Tab-separated table of C-alpha atoms and ligand atoms in Angstrom:
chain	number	residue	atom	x	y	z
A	8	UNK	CA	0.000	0.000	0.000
A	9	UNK	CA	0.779	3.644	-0.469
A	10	UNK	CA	0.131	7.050	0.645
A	11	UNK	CA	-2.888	7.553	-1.417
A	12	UNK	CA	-2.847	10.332	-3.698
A	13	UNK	CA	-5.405	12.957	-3.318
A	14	UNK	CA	-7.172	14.056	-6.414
A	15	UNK	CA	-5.978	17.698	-5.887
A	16	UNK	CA	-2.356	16.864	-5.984
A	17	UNK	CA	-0.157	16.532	-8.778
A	18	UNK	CA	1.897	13.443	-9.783
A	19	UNK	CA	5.392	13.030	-8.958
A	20	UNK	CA	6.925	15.047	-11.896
A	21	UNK	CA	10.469	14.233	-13.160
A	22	UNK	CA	12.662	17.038	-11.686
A	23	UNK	CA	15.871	16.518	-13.982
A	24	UNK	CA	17.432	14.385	-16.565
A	25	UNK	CA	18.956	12.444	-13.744
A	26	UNK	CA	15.928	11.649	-12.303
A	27	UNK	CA	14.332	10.527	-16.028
A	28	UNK	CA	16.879	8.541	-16.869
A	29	UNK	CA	16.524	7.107	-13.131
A	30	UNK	CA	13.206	6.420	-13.761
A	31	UNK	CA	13.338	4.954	-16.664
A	32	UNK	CA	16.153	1.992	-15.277
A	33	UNK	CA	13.781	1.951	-12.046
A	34	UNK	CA	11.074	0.682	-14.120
A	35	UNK	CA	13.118	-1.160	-16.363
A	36	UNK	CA	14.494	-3.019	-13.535
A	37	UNK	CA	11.253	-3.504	-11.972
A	38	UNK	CA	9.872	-5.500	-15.138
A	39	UNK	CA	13.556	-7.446	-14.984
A	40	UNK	CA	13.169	-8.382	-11.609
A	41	UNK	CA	9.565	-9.347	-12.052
A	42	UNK	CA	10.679	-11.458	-14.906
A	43	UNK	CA	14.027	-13.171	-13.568
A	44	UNK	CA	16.317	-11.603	-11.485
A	45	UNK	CA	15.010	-11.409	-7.840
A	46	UNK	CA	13.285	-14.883	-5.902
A	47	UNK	CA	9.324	-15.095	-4.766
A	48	UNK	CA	7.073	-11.497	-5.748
A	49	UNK	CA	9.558	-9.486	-7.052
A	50	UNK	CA	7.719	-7.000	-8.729
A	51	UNK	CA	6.554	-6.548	-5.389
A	52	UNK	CA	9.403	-6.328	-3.852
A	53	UNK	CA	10.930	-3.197	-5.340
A	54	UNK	CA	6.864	-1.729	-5.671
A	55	UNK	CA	5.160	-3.250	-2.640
A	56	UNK	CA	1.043	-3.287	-4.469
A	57	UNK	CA	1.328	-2.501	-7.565
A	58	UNK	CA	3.908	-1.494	-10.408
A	59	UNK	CA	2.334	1.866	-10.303
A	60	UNK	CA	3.285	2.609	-6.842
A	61	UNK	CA	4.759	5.668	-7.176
A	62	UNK	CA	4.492	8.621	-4.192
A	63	UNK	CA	2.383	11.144	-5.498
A	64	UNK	CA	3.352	15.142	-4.886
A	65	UNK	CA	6.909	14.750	-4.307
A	66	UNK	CA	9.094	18.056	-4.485
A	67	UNK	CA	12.692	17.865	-4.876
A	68	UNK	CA	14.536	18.778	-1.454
A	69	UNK	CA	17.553	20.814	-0.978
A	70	UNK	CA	20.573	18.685	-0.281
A	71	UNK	CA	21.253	16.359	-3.072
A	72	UNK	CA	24.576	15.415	-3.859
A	73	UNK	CA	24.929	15.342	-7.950
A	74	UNK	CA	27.055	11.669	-7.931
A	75	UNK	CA	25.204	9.746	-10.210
A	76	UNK	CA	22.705	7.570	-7.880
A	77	UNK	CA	23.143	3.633	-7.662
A	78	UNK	CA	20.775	1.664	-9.502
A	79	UNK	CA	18.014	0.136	-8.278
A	80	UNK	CA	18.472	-3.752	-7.723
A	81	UNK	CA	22.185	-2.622	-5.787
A	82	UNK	CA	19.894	-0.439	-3.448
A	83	UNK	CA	17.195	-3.277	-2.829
A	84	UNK	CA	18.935	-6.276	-2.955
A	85	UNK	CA	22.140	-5.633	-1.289
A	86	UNK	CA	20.881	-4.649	2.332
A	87	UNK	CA	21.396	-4.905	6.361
A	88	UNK	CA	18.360	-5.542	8.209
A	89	UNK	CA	19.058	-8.113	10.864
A	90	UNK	CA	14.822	-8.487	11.654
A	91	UNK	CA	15.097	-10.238	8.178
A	92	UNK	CA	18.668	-12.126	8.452
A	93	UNK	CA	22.557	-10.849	8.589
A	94	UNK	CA	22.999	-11.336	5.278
A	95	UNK	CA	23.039	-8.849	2.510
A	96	UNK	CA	20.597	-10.600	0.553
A	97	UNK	CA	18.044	-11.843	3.111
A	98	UNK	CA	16.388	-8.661	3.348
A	99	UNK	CA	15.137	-8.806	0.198
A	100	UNK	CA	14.580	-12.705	0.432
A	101	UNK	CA	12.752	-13.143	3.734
A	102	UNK	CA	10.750	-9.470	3.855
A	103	UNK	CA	8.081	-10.079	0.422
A	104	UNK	CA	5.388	-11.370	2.820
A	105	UNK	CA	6.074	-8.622	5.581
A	106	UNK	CA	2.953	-6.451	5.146
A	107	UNK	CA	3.776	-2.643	6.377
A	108	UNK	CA	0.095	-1.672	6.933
A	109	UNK	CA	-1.694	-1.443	8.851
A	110	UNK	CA	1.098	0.838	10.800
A	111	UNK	CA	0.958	2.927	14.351
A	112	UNK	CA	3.461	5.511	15.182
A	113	UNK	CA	3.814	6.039	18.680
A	114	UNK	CA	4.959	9.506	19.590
A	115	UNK	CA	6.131	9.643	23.545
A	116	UNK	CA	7.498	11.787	26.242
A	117	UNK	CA	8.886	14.872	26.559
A	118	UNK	CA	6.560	17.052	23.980
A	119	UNK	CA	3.203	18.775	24.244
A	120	UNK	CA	1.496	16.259	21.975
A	121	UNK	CA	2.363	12.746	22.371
A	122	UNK	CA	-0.352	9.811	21.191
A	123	UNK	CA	-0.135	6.892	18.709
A	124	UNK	CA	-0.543	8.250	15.046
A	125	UNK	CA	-1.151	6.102	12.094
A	126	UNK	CA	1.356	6.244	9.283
A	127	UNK	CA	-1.168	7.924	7.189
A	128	UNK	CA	-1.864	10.763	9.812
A	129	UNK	CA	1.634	11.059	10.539
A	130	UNK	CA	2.677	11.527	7.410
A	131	UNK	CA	0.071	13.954	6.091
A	132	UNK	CA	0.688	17.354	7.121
A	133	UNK	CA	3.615	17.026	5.113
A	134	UNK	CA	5.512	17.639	1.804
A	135	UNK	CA	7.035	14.382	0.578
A	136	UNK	CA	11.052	15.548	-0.772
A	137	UNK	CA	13.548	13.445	-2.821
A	138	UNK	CA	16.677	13.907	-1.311
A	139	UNK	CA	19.916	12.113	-2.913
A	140	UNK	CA	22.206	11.674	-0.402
A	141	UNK	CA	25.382	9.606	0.204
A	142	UNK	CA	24.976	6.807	2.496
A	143	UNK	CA	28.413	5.297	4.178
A	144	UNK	CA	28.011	2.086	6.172
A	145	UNK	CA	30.337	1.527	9.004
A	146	UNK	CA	31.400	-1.730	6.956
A	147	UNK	CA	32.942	0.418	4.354
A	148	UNK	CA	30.775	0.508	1.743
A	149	UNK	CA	29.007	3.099	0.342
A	150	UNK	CA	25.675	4.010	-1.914
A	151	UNK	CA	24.367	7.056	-3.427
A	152	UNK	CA	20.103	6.487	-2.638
A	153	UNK	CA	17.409	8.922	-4.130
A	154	UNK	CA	15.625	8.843	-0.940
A	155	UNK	CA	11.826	10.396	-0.795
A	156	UNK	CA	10.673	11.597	2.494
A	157	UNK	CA	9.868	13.861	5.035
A	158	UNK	CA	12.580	16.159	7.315
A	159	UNK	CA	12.748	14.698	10.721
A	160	UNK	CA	13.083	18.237	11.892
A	161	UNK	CA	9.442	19.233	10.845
A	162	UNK	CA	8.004	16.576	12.736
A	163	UNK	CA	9.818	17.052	15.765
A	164	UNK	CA	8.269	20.877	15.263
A	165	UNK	CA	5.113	19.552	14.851
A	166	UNK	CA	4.892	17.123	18.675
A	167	UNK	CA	6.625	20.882	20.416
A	168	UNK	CA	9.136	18.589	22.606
A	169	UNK	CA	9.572	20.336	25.918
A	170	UNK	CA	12.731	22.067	27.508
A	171	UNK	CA	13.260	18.517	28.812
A	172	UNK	CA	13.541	16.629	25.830
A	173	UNK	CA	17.290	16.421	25.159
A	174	UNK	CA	16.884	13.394	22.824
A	175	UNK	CA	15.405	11.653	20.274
A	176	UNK	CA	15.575	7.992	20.907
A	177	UNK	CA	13.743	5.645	18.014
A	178	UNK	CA	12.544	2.062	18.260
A	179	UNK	CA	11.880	-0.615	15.564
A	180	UNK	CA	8.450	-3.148	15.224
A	181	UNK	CA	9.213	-5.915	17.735
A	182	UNK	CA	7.436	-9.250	16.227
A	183	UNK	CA	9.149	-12.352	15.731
A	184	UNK	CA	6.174	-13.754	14.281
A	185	UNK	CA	6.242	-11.454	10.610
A	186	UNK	CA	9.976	-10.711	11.746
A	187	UNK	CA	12.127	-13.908	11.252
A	188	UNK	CA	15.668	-12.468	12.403
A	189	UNK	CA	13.734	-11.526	15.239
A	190	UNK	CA	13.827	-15.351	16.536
A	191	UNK	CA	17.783	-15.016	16.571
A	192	UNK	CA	19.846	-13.164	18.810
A	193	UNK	CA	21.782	-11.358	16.354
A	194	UNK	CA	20.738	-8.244	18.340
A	195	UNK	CA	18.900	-6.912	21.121
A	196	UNK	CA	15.367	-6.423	20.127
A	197	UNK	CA	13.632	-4.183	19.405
A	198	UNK	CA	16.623	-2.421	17.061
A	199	UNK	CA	16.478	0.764	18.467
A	200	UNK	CA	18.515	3.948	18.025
A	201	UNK	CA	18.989	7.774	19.057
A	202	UNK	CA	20.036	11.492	17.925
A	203	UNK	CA	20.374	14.102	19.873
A	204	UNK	CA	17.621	17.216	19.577
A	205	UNK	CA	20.612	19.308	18.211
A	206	UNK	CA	20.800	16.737	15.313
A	207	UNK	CA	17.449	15.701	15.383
A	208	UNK	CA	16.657	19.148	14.225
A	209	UNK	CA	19.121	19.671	11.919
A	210	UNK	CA	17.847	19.751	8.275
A	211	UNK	CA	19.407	16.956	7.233
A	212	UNK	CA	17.682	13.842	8.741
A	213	UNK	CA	15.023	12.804	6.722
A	214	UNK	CA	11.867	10.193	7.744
A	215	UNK	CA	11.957	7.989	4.603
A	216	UNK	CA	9.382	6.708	3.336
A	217	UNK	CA	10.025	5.806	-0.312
A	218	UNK	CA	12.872	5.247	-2.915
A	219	UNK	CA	13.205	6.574	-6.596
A	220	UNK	CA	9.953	8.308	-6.171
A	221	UNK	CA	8.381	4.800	-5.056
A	222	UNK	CA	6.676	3.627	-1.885
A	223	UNK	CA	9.668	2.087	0.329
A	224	UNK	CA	10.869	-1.590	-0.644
A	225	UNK	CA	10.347	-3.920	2.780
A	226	UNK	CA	13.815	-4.836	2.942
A	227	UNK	CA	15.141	-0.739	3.229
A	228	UNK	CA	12.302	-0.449	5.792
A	229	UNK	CA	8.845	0.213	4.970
A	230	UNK	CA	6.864	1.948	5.830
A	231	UNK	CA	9.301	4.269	7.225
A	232	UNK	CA	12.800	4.515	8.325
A	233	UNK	CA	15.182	7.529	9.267
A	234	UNK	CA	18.401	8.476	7.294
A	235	UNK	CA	21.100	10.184	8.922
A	236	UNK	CA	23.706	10.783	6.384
A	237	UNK	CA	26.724	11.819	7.657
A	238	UNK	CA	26.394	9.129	10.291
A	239	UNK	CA	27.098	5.702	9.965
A	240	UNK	CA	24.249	3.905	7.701
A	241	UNK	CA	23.222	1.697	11.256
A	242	UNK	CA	22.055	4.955	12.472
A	243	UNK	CA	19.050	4.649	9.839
A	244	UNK	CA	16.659	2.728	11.883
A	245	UNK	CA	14.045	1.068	9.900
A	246	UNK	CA	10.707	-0.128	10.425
A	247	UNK	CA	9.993	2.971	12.644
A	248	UNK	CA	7.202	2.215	15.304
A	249	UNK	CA	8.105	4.687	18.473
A	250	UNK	CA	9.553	7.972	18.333
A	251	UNK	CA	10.363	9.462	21.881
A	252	UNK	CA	11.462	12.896	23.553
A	253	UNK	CA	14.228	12.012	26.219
A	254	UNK	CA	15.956	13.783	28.973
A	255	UNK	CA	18.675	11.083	29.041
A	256	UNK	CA	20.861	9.742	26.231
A	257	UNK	CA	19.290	6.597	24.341
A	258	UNK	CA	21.524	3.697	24.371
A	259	UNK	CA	21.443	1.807	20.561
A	260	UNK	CA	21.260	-1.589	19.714
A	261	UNK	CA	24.809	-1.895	18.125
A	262	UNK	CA	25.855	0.211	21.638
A	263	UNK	CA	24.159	-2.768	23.622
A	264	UNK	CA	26.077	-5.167	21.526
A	265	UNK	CA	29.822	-3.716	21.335
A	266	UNK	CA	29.564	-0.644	22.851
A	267	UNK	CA	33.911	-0.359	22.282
A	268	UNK	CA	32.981	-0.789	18.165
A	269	UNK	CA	29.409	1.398	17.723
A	270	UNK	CA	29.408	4.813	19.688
A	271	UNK	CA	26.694	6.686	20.025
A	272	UNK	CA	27.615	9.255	17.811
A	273	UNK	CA	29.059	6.977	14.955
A	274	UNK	CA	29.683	10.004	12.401
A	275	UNK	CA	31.458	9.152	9.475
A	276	UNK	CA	35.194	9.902	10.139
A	277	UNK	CA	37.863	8.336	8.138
A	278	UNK	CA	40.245	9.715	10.889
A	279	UNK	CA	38.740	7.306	13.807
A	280	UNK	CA	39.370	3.698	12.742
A	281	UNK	CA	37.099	0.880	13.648
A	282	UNK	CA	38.610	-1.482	16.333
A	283	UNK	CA	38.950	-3.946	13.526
A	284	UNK	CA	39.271	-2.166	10.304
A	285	UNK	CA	40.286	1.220	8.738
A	286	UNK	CA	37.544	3.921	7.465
A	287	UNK	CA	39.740	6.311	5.678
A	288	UNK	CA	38.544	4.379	2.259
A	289	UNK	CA	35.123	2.804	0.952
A	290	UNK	CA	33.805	1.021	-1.483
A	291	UNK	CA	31.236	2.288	-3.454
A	292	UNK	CA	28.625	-0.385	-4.378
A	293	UNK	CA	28.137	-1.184	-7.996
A	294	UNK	CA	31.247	0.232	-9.118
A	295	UNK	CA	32.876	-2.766	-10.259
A	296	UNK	CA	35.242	-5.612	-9.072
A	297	UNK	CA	38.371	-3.698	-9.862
A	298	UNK	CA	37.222	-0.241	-9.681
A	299	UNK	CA	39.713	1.485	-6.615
A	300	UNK	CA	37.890	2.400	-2.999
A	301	UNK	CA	37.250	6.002	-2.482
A	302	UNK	CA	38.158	7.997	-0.074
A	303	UNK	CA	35.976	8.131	3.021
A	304	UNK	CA	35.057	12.340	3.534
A	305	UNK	CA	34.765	13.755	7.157
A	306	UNK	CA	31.312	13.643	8.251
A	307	UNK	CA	30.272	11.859	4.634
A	308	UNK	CA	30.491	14.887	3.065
A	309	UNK	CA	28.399	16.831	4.707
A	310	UNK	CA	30.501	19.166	7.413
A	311	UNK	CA	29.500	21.903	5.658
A	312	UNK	CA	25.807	21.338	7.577
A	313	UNK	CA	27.148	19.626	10.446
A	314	UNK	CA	30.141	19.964	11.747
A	315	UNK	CA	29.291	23.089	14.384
A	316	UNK	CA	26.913	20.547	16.062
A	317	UNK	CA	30.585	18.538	17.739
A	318	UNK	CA	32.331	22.023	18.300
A	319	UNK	CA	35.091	21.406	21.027
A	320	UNK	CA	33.500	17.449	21.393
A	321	UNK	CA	36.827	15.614	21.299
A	322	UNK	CA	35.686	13.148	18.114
A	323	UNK	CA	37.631	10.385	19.154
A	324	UNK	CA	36.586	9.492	22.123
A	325	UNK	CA	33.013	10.845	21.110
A	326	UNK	CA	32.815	8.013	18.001
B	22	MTE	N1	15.774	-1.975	12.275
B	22	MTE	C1	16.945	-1.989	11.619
B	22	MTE	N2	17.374	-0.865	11.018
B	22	MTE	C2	18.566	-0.866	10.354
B	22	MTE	C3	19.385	-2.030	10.324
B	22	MTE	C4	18.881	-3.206	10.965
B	22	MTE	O1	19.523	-4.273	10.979
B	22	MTE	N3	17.671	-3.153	11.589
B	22	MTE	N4	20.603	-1.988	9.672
B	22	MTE	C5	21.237	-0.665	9.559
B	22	MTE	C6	22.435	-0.656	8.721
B	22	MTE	S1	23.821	-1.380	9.394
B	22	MTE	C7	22.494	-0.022	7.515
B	22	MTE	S2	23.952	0.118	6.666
B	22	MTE	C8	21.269	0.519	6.872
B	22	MTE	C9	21.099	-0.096	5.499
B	22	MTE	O2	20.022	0.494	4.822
B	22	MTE	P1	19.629	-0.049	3.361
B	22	MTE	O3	19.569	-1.546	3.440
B	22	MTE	O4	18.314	0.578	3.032
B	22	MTE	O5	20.713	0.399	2.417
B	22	MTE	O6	20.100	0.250	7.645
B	22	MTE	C10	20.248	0.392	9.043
B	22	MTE	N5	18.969	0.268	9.715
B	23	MO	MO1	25.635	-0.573	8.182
């Protein structure tokens, strides 16, 4: 299902020749993939209802980086999403029968309006953006993802948090039963993750909700899932079911698991190695077998927008 499109709003109208020709490959790899390439409901898969599943009203955002975006089968079938396995391609595998409707947002504690919203209501009263941003995985791998969605700092405007609420902290749908990784320990369920209201309100986190102008494949987190782009790509949480306003700083899942590996923070800093393996280079998904890593930029790029919020925070201790 979709965000249904009211009469008086237009379609999503192709912004660029980027986008087109993005487009064009998304639906050409959506008739590939219902043909061939991907196992079980493919079509489905990349356009959960129907092959005309595209968000309707979409604007295109501020913040878009112009490297040419990764195609569409490297963005849905090369994922992590542990509810659905540890392996890049169980996402897409084990989340076809996962149905992301009917949906409840809970919105919690320090804010005047707190409740439990449905996706559509939550959603709404806002402007759906594409955003094409970088997104670095602390694994050392990297994507370039034409994201659609909404920016986390309008609905944080939109609950008023209170003087008290000092942090965002986000959980994901608990149920083993439609959730299969779920019934492993790979983490601590629910995944759950945090930002703090400083970077919770920046502009740059977005609520995702779709991908190349579609409704949001399962396996990247449907129906909605944060992106936090000059952070580490586990900072993303998917499958977004409780937003809440704390006084205290959230503790993550990966934190809970090796809290000497995953920081709280976990911005993108080739500088600060991982225990186990450098970050100063990446490699950029789809580029080829032999193509060279990249370099890995402070903050992924983006310390042009950021990099005041860690003024005088000594980064590496603070990873
Ligand atoms: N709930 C949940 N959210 C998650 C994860 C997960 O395992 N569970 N994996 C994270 C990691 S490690 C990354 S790199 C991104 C991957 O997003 P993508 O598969 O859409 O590219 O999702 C993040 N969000
Ligand atoms: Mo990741």
């Amino acid at each position: 299902m979709l965000i249904r499109k009211p009469p008086d709003i237009r379609s999503y109208e192709i912004t660029s020749e980027t986008n087109y020709v993005n487009r064009r490959q998304f639906l050409r790899t959506s008739a590939l993939a219902g043909g061939s390439l991907l196992a079980g409901s493919a079509l489905s898969a990349i356009v959960p209802d129907s092959p005309m599943a595209e968000l309707p009203g979409v604007i295109a955002g501020g913040y878009s980086t112009t490297e040419a975006p990764n195609s569409v089968e490297d963005i849905v079938t090369y994922n992590n999403y542990y509810e659905f396995g540890t392996g890049k391609s169980d996402p897409v595998n084990n989340s076809q029968d996962f149905k992301p409707r009917p949906w409840t947002i809970e919105v919690a504690g320090h804010a005047d309006i707190t409740g439990t919203f449905d996706i559509e209501d939550f959603i709404k009263p806002h402007i759906l953006e594409e955003r094409i941003y970088r997104m670095r995985c602390v694994e050392a791998w990297s994507m370039v993802i034409p994201w659609v969605g909404i920016p986390l700092v309008d609905v944080i405007k939109r609950f008023k948090p209170t003087s008290a609420a000092k942090f965002v902290r986000f959980e994901t749908l608990h149920d083993p039963a439609r959730m299969p990784g779920q019934r492993r320990g790979s983490l601590q369920w629910p995944y759950r993750e945090g930002l703090t209201i400083a970077e919770a309100t920046n502009p740059l986190p977005l609520l995702v909700v779709g991908l190349y102008g579609h409704a949001l494949p399962n396996q990247n987190g449907a129906p909605i899932r944060l992106v936090v782009p000059w952070k580490y790509g586990f900072k993303g949480i998917k499958g977004i079911v409780k937003m809440s306003f704390e006084s205290r700083q959230p503790v993550s899942s990966w934190q809970m698991a090796a809290s000497h590996e995953y920081g709280f923070y976990a911005n993108v800093n080739p500088n600060v190695a991982h225990p186990r393996w450098s970050q100063a280079r990446e490699r950029r998904i789809g580029a080829g077998f032999f193509a060279e890593k990249q370099a890995t930029l402070m903050f992924n790029g983006y310390g042009e927008q950021v990099a005041h919020l860690y003024a005088g925070l000594d980064l590496r201790r603070n990873f």
